[in-house]
């Protein structure tokens, strides 16, 4: 099992950048697929980036070309580099993890707030 803690959120102007980090503790993360999700008030939670155990990545169209997910297994840390931020990116951002053999993201961080002003 792993415990996840996000950091790096804050307030930025449209067009700015932020780098989110997710520190894992407990089990090594080498066998876990990782992801970032976000949820704005009154809206459904949505995925923004995925990275598997081979560091293969996937992004939905809303963030593709602007966000980059990466992982450092030795540091047990997941990252999300966010560039060209838009007001619609404003949300609570969560990191999540699942064992490579599972279809469910069972482990979640507490979230870090990202606010983008126009």
Short mmCIF file of N, CA, C and O in Angstrom, two decimals:
data_model
loop_
_atom_site.label_atom_id
_atom_site.label_comp_id
_atom_site.label_asym_id
_atom_site.label_seq_id
_atom_site.Cartn_x
_atom_site.Cartn_y
_atom_site.Cartn_z
N UNK A 1 0.83 -1.18 0.00
CA UNK A 1 0.00 0.00 0.00
C UNK A 1 0.87 1.24 0.00
O UNK A 1 2.01 1.21 0.46
N UNK A 2 0.31 2.33 -0.53
CA UNK A 2 1.04 3.59 -0.59
C UNK A 2 0.17 4.71 -0.04
O UNK A 2 -1.05 4.67 -0.08
N UNK A 3 0.85 5.73 0.47
CA UNK A 3 0.20 6.96 0.88
C UNK A 3 0.72 8.07 -0.02
O UNK A 3 1.91 8.10 -0.35
N UNK A 4 -0.17 8.97 -0.42
CA UNK A 4 0.17 10.00 -1.40
C UNK A 4 -0.12 11.39 -0.82
O UNK A 4 -1.17 11.60 -0.21
N UNK A 5 0.79 12.32 -1.06
CA UNK A 5 0.63 13.69 -0.61
C UNK A 5 1.00 14.63 -1.73
O UNK A 5 2.15 14.64 -2.19
N UNK A 6 0.05 15.46 -2.18
CA UNK A 6 0.29 16.42 -3.25
C UNK A 6 0.83 17.73 -2.68
O UNK A 6 0.56 18.10 -1.54
N UNK A 7 1.55 18.46 -3.53
CA UNK A 7 2.02 19.78 -3.19
C UNK A 7 2.26 20.55 -4.49
O UNK A 7 2.28 19.97 -5.57
N UNK A 8 2.45 21.86 -4.38
CA UNK A 8 2.79 22.67 -5.53
C UNK A 8 1.67 23.50 -6.10
O UNK A 8 1.88 24.28 -7.03
N UNK A 9 0.47 23.36 -5.57
CA UNK A 9 -0.64 24.16 -6.05
C UNK A 9 -0.50 25.61 -5.65
O UNK A 9 0.35 25.98 -4.83
N UNK A 10 -1.35 26.45 -6.23
CA UNK A 10 -1.31 27.87 -5.93
C UNK A 10 -2.17 28.64 -6.90
O UNK A 10 -2.94 28.07 -7.66
N UNK A 11 -2.01 29.96 -6.87
CA UNK A 11 -2.75 30.86 -7.74
C UNK A 11 -1.83 31.46 -8.78
O UNK A 11 -0.76 31.98 -8.44
N UNK A 12 -2.24 31.39 -10.04
CA UNK A 12 -1.46 31.94 -11.13
C UNK A 12 -2.38 32.63 -12.12
O UNK A 12 -3.59 32.40 -12.13
N UNK A 13 -1.80 33.48 -12.94
CA UNK A 13 -2.56 34.12 -14.01
C UNK A 13 -2.62 33.22 -15.23
O UNK A 13 -1.77 32.34 -15.42
N UNK A 14 -3.64 33.42 -16.04
CA UNK A 14 -3.76 32.66 -17.28
C UNK A 14 -2.48 32.78 -18.09
O UNK A 14 -1.90 33.86 -18.20
N UNK A 15 -2.05 31.65 -18.64
CA UNK A 15 -0.81 31.61 -19.39
C UNK A 15 0.39 31.21 -18.55
O UNK A 15 1.46 30.92 -19.11
N UNK A 16 0.22 31.18 -17.25
CA UNK A 16 1.30 30.83 -16.36
C UNK A 16 1.49 29.33 -16.24
O UNK A 16 0.80 28.53 -16.88
N UNK A 17 2.44 28.95 -15.37
CA UNK A 17 2.79 27.54 -15.19
C UNK A 17 2.85 27.17 -13.72
O UNK A 17 3.12 28.02 -12.86
N UNK A 18 2.61 25.91 -13.44
CA UNK A 18 2.78 25.33 -12.12
C UNK A 18 3.30 23.92 -12.28
O UNK A 18 3.02 23.25 -13.27
N UNK A 19 4.06 23.48 -11.29
CA UNK A 19 4.52 22.09 -11.25
C UNK A 19 4.01 21.45 -9.96
O UNK A 19 4.39 21.87 -8.86
N UNK A 20 3.16 20.47 -10.10
CA UNK A 20 2.63 19.74 -8.96
C UNK A 20 3.50 18.52 -8.68
O UNK A 20 4.02 17.90 -9.60
N UNK A 21 3.62 18.20 -7.41
CA UNK A 21 4.35 17.00 -7.00
C UNK A 21 3.44 16.13 -6.15
O UNK A 21 2.54 16.62 -5.47
N UNK A 22 3.69 14.85 -6.20
CA UNK A 22 2.96 13.88 -5.38
C UNK A 22 3.99 12.94 -4.78
O UNK A 22 4.59 12.13 -5.50
N UNK A 23 4.19 13.06 -3.49
CA UNK A 23 5.17 12.23 -2.79
C UNK A 23 4.50 10.98 -2.25
O UNK A 23 3.47 11.06 -1.58
N UNK A 24 5.08 9.84 -2.55
CA UNK A 24 4.55 8.56 -2.11
C UNK A 24 5.37 8.02 -0.96
O UNK A 24 6.60 8.19 -0.91
N UNK A 25 4.71 7.38 -0.04
CA UNK A 25 5.40 6.68 1.04
C UNK A 25 4.78 5.30 1.20
O UNK A 25 3.71 5.02 0.67
N UNK A 26 5.48 4.45 1.91
CA UNK A 26 5.02 3.08 2.06
C UNK A 26 5.69 2.19 1.03
O UNK A 26 6.91 2.15 0.93
N UNK A 27 4.90 1.50 0.24
CA UNK A 27 5.43 0.58 -0.76
C UNK A 27 6.12 1.31 -1.89
O UNK A 27 5.78 2.45 -2.21
N UNK A 28 7.10 0.69 -2.53
CA UNK A 28 7.69 1.27 -3.75
C UNK A 28 6.61 1.45 -4.81
O UNK A 28 5.64 0.70 -4.85
N UNK A 29 6.80 2.43 -5.68
CA UNK A 29 5.79 2.73 -6.68
C UNK A 29 6.10 2.12 -8.04
O UNK A 29 5.37 2.36 -9.00
N UNK A 30 7.16 1.33 -8.13
CA UNK A 30 7.57 0.78 -9.42
C UNK A 30 6.51 -0.07 -10.09
O UNK A 30 6.45 -0.14 -11.32
N UNK A 31 5.66 -0.71 -9.30
CA UNK A 31 4.63 -1.58 -9.85
C UNK A 31 3.26 -0.91 -9.91
O UNK A 31 2.26 -1.58 -10.14
N UNK A 32 3.22 0.41 -9.72
CA UNK A 32 1.96 1.15 -9.72
C UNK A 32 1.83 2.04 -10.95
O UNK A 32 2.79 2.73 -11.33
N UNK A 33 0.66 2.03 -11.54
CA UNK A 33 0.30 3.05 -12.51
C UNK A 33 -0.20 4.26 -11.74
O UNK A 33 -0.85 4.12 -10.70
N UNK A 34 0.10 5.45 -12.25
CA UNK A 34 -0.19 6.68 -11.54
C UNK A 34 -0.99 7.63 -12.43
O UNK A 34 -0.95 7.54 -13.65
N UNK A 35 -1.69 8.55 -11.79
CA UNK A 35 -2.52 9.48 -12.55
C UNK A 35 -2.77 10.75 -11.75
O UNK A 35 -2.63 10.77 -10.53
N UNK A 36 -3.14 11.78 -12.48
CA UNK A 36 -3.65 13.02 -11.89
C UNK A 36 -5.10 13.20 -12.30
O UNK A 36 -5.46 13.01 -13.47
N UNK A 37 -5.93 13.58 -11.34
CA UNK A 37 -7.32 13.93 -11.56
C UNK A 37 -7.56 15.34 -11.04
O UNK A 37 -6.77 15.86 -10.25
N UNK A 38 -8.67 15.93 -11.46
CA UNK A 38 -9.05 17.23 -10.92
C UNK A 38 -10.56 17.31 -10.77
O UNK A 38 -11.31 16.62 -11.46
N UNK A 39 -10.99 18.18 -9.85
CA UNK A 39 -12.41 18.39 -9.64
C UNK A 39 -12.65 19.84 -9.28
O UNK A 39 -12.09 20.35 -8.31
N UNK A 40 -13.49 20.49 -10.07
CA UNK A 40 -13.90 21.86 -9.80
C UNK A 40 -15.21 21.84 -9.02
O UNK A 40 -15.98 20.87 -9.12
N UNK A 41 -15.50 22.89 -8.24
CA UNK A 41 -16.75 22.92 -7.49
C UNK A 41 -17.97 22.74 -8.38
O UNK A 41 -18.08 23.38 -9.42
N UNK A 42 -18.86 21.85 -7.98
CA UNK A 42 -20.07 21.60 -8.73
C UNK A 42 -19.89 20.77 -9.98
O UNK A 42 -20.86 20.60 -10.74
N UNK A 43 -18.70 20.27 -10.22
CA UNK A 43 -18.44 19.48 -11.42
C UNK A 43 -17.92 18.10 -11.06
O UNK A 43 -17.49 17.84 -9.93
N UNK A 44 -17.97 17.20 -12.03
CA UNK A 44 -17.49 15.84 -11.84
C UNK A 44 -15.97 15.80 -11.85
O UNK A 44 -15.31 16.60 -12.51
N UNK A 45 -15.42 14.83 -11.13
CA UNK A 45 -13.99 14.60 -11.17
C UNK A 45 -13.60 14.09 -12.55
O UNK A 45 -14.30 13.27 -13.14
N UNK A 46 -12.49 14.57 -13.07
CA UNK A 46 -12.04 14.14 -14.39
C UNK A 46 -10.54 13.87 -14.38
O UNK A 46 -9.78 14.53 -13.68
N UNK A 47 -10.11 12.88 -15.16
CA UNK A 47 -8.67 12.61 -15.27
C UNK A 47 -8.00 13.64 -16.16
O UNK A 47 -8.60 14.13 -17.13
N UNK A 48 -6.75 13.95 -15.84
CA UNK A 48 -5.99 14.89 -16.67
C UNK A 48 -4.70 14.29 -17.21
O UNK A 48 -4.14 14.83 -18.16
N UNK A 49 -4.22 13.20 -16.62
CA UNK A 49 -3.00 12.59 -17.12
C UNK A 49 -2.81 11.21 -16.49
O UNK A 49 -3.15 11.01 -15.33
N UNK A 50 -2.25 10.30 -17.27
CA UNK A 50 -1.95 8.95 -16.81
C UNK A 50 -0.51 8.60 -17.16
O UNK A 50 0.00 9.01 -18.20
N UNK A 51 0.12 7.79 -16.31
CA UNK A 51 1.43 7.25 -16.62
C UNK A 51 1.52 5.85 -16.03
O UNK A 51 1.23 5.64 -14.86
N UNK A 52 1.93 4.89 -16.87
CA UNK A 52 1.98 3.51 -16.40
C UNK A 52 3.39 3.15 -15.93
O UNK A 52 4.27 4.00 -15.84
N UNK A 53 3.58 1.86 -15.63
CA UNK A 53 4.85 1.43 -15.06
C UNK A 53 6.02 1.51 -16.04
O UNK A 53 7.17 1.50 -15.62
N UNK A 54 5.72 1.57 -17.33
CA UNK A 54 6.75 1.74 -18.35
C UNK A 54 6.91 3.21 -18.76
O UNK A 54 7.59 3.50 -19.74
N UNK A 55 6.26 4.10 -18.04
CA UNK A 55 6.28 5.54 -18.30
C UNK A 55 5.58 5.92 -19.59
O UNK A 55 5.84 6.98 -20.16
N UNK A 56 4.67 5.07 -20.05
CA UNK A 56 3.79 5.44 -21.15
C UNK A 56 2.74 6.40 -20.62
O UNK A 56 2.17 6.16 -19.55
N UNK A 57 2.48 7.47 -21.34
CA UNK A 57 1.58 8.52 -20.87
C UNK A 57 0.36 8.66 -21.76
O UNK A 57 0.36 8.28 -22.93
N UNK A 58 -0.69 9.22 -21.18
CA UNK A 58 -1.91 9.52 -21.91
C UNK A 58 -2.53 10.77 -21.33
O UNK A 58 -2.54 10.96 -20.11
N UNK A 59 -3.06 11.63 -22.22
CA UNK A 59 -3.70 12.87 -21.82
C UNK A 59 -5.01 13.05 -22.56
O UNK A 59 -5.09 12.76 -23.76
N UNK A 60 -6.03 13.55 -21.89
CA UNK A 60 -7.24 13.92 -22.62
C UNK A 60 -6.99 15.18 -23.44
O UNK A 60 -6.03 15.93 -23.20
N UNK A 61 -7.85 15.41 -24.41
CA UNK A 61 -7.67 16.54 -25.31
C UNK A 61 -7.66 17.90 -24.63
O UNK A 61 -7.04 18.84 -25.14
N UNK A 62 -8.31 18.02 -23.48
CA UNK A 62 -8.40 19.29 -22.80
C UNK A 62 -7.06 19.81 -22.31
O UNK A 62 -6.89 21.02 -22.13
N UNK A 63 -6.11 18.91 -22.08
CA UNK A 63 -4.81 19.32 -21.54
C UNK A 63 -3.65 18.91 -22.43
O UNK A 63 -2.51 19.34 -22.19
N UNK A 64 -3.90 18.11 -23.44
CA UNK A 64 -2.84 17.60 -24.29
C UNK A 64 -2.06 18.75 -24.92
O UNK A 64 -2.64 19.70 -25.45
N UNK A 65 -0.75 18.67 -24.83
CA UNK A 65 0.12 19.72 -25.34
C UNK A 65 0.44 20.78 -24.32
O UNK A 65 1.35 21.60 -24.55
N UNK A 66 -0.27 20.80 -23.20
CA UNK A 66 -0.02 21.78 -22.15
C UNK A 66 0.50 21.15 -20.87
O UNK A 66 1.31 21.76 -20.17
N UNK A 67 0.04 19.95 -20.55
CA UNK A 67 0.43 19.27 -19.32
C UNK A 67 1.38 18.11 -19.63
O UNK A 67 1.25 17.45 -20.67
N UNK A 68 2.30 17.84 -18.72
CA UNK A 68 3.22 16.72 -18.84
C UNK A 68 3.30 15.98 -17.52
O UNK A 68 3.63 16.57 -16.50
N UNK A 69 3.00 14.69 -17.55
CA UNK A 69 3.11 13.86 -16.37
C UNK A 69 4.43 13.10 -16.42
O UNK A 69 4.86 12.66 -17.50
N UNK A 70 5.08 12.95 -15.29
CA UNK A 70 6.33 12.19 -15.22
C UNK A 70 6.45 11.56 -13.85
O UNK A 70 5.73 11.92 -12.91
N UNK A 71 7.36 10.60 -13.74
CA UNK A 71 7.55 9.91 -12.47
C UNK A 71 9.02 9.67 -12.22
O UNK A 71 9.82 9.51 -13.15
N UNK A 72 9.39 9.65 -10.95
CA UNK A 72 10.74 9.31 -10.52
C UNK A 72 10.59 8.22 -9.49
O UNK A 72 10.28 8.48 -8.32
N UNK A 73 10.79 6.99 -9.92
CA UNK A 73 10.57 5.86 -9.02
C UNK A 73 11.55 5.85 -7.85
O UNK A 73 11.19 5.45 -6.75
N UNK A 74 12.79 6.27 -8.10
CA UNK A 74 13.79 6.29 -7.04
C UNK A 74 13.40 7.27 -5.95
O UNK A 74 13.62 7.02 -4.76
N UNK A 75 12.84 8.42 -6.35
CA UNK A 75 12.40 9.43 -5.38
C UNK A 75 10.97 9.19 -4.91
O UNK A 75 10.48 9.92 -4.05
N UNK A 76 10.31 8.20 -5.49
CA UNK A 76 8.93 7.87 -5.15
C UNK A 76 8.04 9.10 -5.29
O UNK A 76 7.22 9.41 -4.41
N UNK A 77 8.18 9.77 -6.41
CA UNK A 77 7.46 11.02 -6.64
C UNK A 77 6.85 11.05 -8.04
O UNK A 77 7.48 10.63 -9.01
N UNK A 78 5.65 11.57 -8.12
CA UNK A 78 4.94 11.81 -9.36
C UNK A 78 4.85 13.31 -9.58
O UNK A 78 4.65 14.07 -8.62
N UNK A 79 4.96 13.75 -10.83
CA UNK A 79 4.93 15.17 -11.14
C UNK A 79 3.88 15.47 -12.20
O UNK A 79 3.54 14.62 -13.03
N UNK A 80 3.39 16.70 -12.18
CA UNK A 80 2.55 17.21 -13.25
C UNK A 80 3.00 18.63 -13.57
O UNK A 80 2.79 19.54 -12.77
N UNK A 81 3.64 18.79 -14.72
CA UNK A 81 4.03 20.11 -15.19
C UNK A 81 2.87 20.69 -15.99
O UNK A 81 2.43 20.09 -16.97
N UNK A 82 2.37 21.84 -15.58
CA UNK A 82 1.23 22.48 -16.22
C UNK A 82 1.67 23.81 -16.80
O UNK A 82 2.10 24.70 -16.07
N UNK A 83 1.57 23.93 -18.10
CA UNK A 83 1.93 25.15 -18.81
C UNK A 83 0.70 25.73 -19.50
O UNK A 83 -0.30 25.05 -19.69
N UNK A 84 0.81 26.99 -19.89
CA UNK A 84 -0.28 27.67 -20.60
C UNK A 84 -1.61 27.48 -19.90
O UNK A 84 -2.63 27.13 -20.51
N UNK A 85 -1.62 27.71 -18.61
CA UNK A 85 -2.81 27.47 -17.81
C UNK A 85 -3.95 28.39 -18.20
O UNK A 85 -3.74 29.55 -18.57
N UNK A 86 -5.15 27.84 -18.12
CA UNK A 86 -6.38 28.55 -18.46
C UNK A 86 -7.29 28.62 -17.24
O UNK A 86 -7.19 27.77 -16.35
N UNK A 87 -8.20 29.59 -17.18
CA UNK A 87 -9.13 29.65 -16.05
C UNK A 87 -9.91 28.35 -15.85
O UNK A 87 -10.20 27.99 -14.71
N UNK A 88 -10.22 27.65 -16.92
CA UNK A 88 -10.95 26.40 -16.80
C UNK A 88 -10.13 25.27 -16.19
O UNK A 88 -10.66 24.20 -15.91
N UNK A 89 -8.83 25.49 -15.99
CA UNK A 89 -8.00 24.53 -15.28
C UNK A 89 -8.15 24.64 -13.77
O UNK A 89 -7.61 23.81 -13.04
N UNK A 90 -8.84 25.67 -13.30
CA UNK A 90 -9.03 25.86 -11.87
C UNK A 90 -9.77 24.67 -11.27
O UNK A 90 -10.86 24.32 -11.72
N UNK A 91 -9.18 24.05 -10.27
CA UNK A 91 -9.76 22.85 -9.65
C UNK A 91 -8.87 22.40 -8.51
O UNK A 91 -7.76 22.88 -8.33
N UNK A 92 -9.39 21.44 -7.74
CA UNK A 92 -8.56 20.70 -6.81
C UNK A 92 -7.94 19.55 -7.58
O UNK A 92 -8.65 18.79 -8.25
N UNK A 93 -6.63 19.42 -7.49
CA UNK A 93 -5.92 18.38 -8.21
C UNK A 93 -5.49 17.28 -7.26
O UNK A 93 -4.93 17.54 -6.19
N UNK A 94 -5.73 16.04 -7.67
CA UNK A 94 -5.43 14.87 -6.86
C UNK A 94 -4.52 13.92 -7.62
O UNK A 94 -4.69 13.71 -8.82
N UNK A 95 -3.57 13.32 -6.93
CA UNK A 95 -2.82 12.23 -7.53
C UNK A 95 -3.43 10.91 -7.06
O UNK A 95 -4.05 10.84 -6.00
N UNK A 96 -3.26 9.89 -7.86
CA UNK A 96 -3.85 8.60 -7.57
C UNK A 96 -2.93 7.49 -8.07
O UNK A 96 -2.13 7.70 -8.97
N UNK A 97 -3.08 6.32 -7.47
CA UNK A 97 -2.24 5.19 -7.82
C UNK A 97 -3.05 3.90 -7.82
O UNK A 97 -4.03 3.77 -7.09
N UNK A 98 -2.64 2.97 -8.67
CA UNK A 98 -3.23 1.65 -8.69
C UNK A 98 -2.14 0.62 -8.97
O UNK A 98 -1.19 0.92 -9.70
N UNK A 99 -2.25 -0.57 -8.40
CA UNK A 99 -1.32 -1.63 -8.78
C UNK A 99 -1.45 -1.91 -10.26
O UNK A 99 -2.53 -1.74 -10.85
N UNK A 100 -0.37 -2.33 -10.88
CA UNK A 100 -0.38 -2.56 -12.32
C UNK A 100 -1.39 -3.61 -12.75
O UNK A 100 -1.84 -3.59 -13.90
N UNK A 101 -1.75 -4.49 -11.84
CA UNK A 101 -2.69 -5.55 -12.16
C UNK A 101 -4.14 -5.16 -11.88
O UNK A 101 -5.05 -5.96 -12.13
N UNK A 102 -4.38 -3.96 -11.38
CA UNK A 102 -5.71 -3.51 -11.01
C UNK A 102 -6.24 -2.49 -12.01
O UNK A 102 -5.48 -1.71 -12.57
N UNK A 103 -7.56 -2.47 -12.18
CA UNK A 103 -8.20 -1.48 -13.03
C UNK A 103 -8.66 -0.25 -12.24
O UNK A 103 -9.07 0.75 -12.83
N UNK A 104 -8.60 -0.32 -10.93
CA UNK A 104 -9.08 0.75 -10.07
C UNK A 104 -7.94 1.53 -9.45
O UNK A 104 -6.93 0.97 -9.02
N UNK A 105 -8.13 2.86 -9.40
CA UNK A 105 -7.21 3.71 -8.65
C UNK A 105 -7.67 3.72 -7.20
O UNK A 105 -8.62 4.41 -6.84
N UNK A 106 -7.01 2.95 -6.38
CA UNK A 106 -7.42 2.72 -5.00
C UNK A 106 -6.83 3.70 -4.00
O UNK A 106 -7.34 3.82 -2.89
N UNK A 107 -5.75 4.37 -4.39
CA UNK A 107 -5.02 5.22 -3.47
C UNK A 107 -5.05 6.65 -3.98
O UNK A 107 -4.76 6.91 -5.14
N UNK A 108 -5.38 7.57 -3.08
CA UNK A 108 -5.56 8.98 -3.43
C UNK A 108 -4.88 9.89 -2.44
O UNK A 108 -4.81 9.60 -1.25
N UNK A 109 -4.38 11.01 -2.94
CA UNK A 109 -3.87 12.05 -2.08
C UNK A 109 -4.98 12.95 -1.58
O UNK A 109 -6.15 12.78 -1.92
N UNK A 110 -4.61 13.93 -0.78
CA UNK A 110 -5.60 14.83 -0.18
C UNK A 110 -5.98 15.99 -1.10
O UNK A 110 -6.97 16.67 -0.84
N UNK A 111 -5.22 16.21 -2.14
CA UNK A 111 -5.51 17.26 -3.09
C UNK A 111 -4.70 18.53 -2.86
O UNK A 111 -4.29 18.84 -1.74
N UNK A 112 -4.47 19.26 -3.94
CA UNK A 112 -3.83 20.57 -3.87
C UNK A 112 -4.57 21.51 -4.81
O UNK A 112 -4.90 21.15 -5.94
N UNK A 113 -4.88 22.71 -4.35
CA UNK A 113 -5.72 23.64 -5.09
C UNK A 113 -4.92 24.39 -6.14
O UNK A 113 -3.84 24.92 -5.86
N UNK A 114 -5.47 24.45 -7.34
CA UNK A 114 -4.91 25.26 -8.43
C UNK A 114 -5.97 26.27 -8.85
O UNK A 114 -7.09 25.89 -9.19
N UNK A 115 -5.62 27.54 -8.82
CA UNK A 115 -6.53 28.60 -9.22
C UNK A 115 -5.87 29.44 -10.31
O UNK A 115 -4.76 29.94 -10.12
N UNK A 116 -6.55 29.58 -11.43
CA UNK A 116 -6.03 30.33 -12.57
C UNK A 116 -6.96 31.50 -12.85
O UNK A 116 -8.14 31.31 -13.12
N UNK A 117 -6.43 32.70 -12.78
CA UNK A 117 -7.22 33.90 -13.00
C UNK A 117 -6.96 34.45 -14.39
O UNK A 117 -5.86 34.31 -14.95
N UNK A 118 -7.96 35.11 -14.95
CA UNK A 118 -7.83 35.69 -16.28
C UNK A 118 -7.40 37.14 -16.21
O UNK A 118 -7.40 37.76 -15.14
#
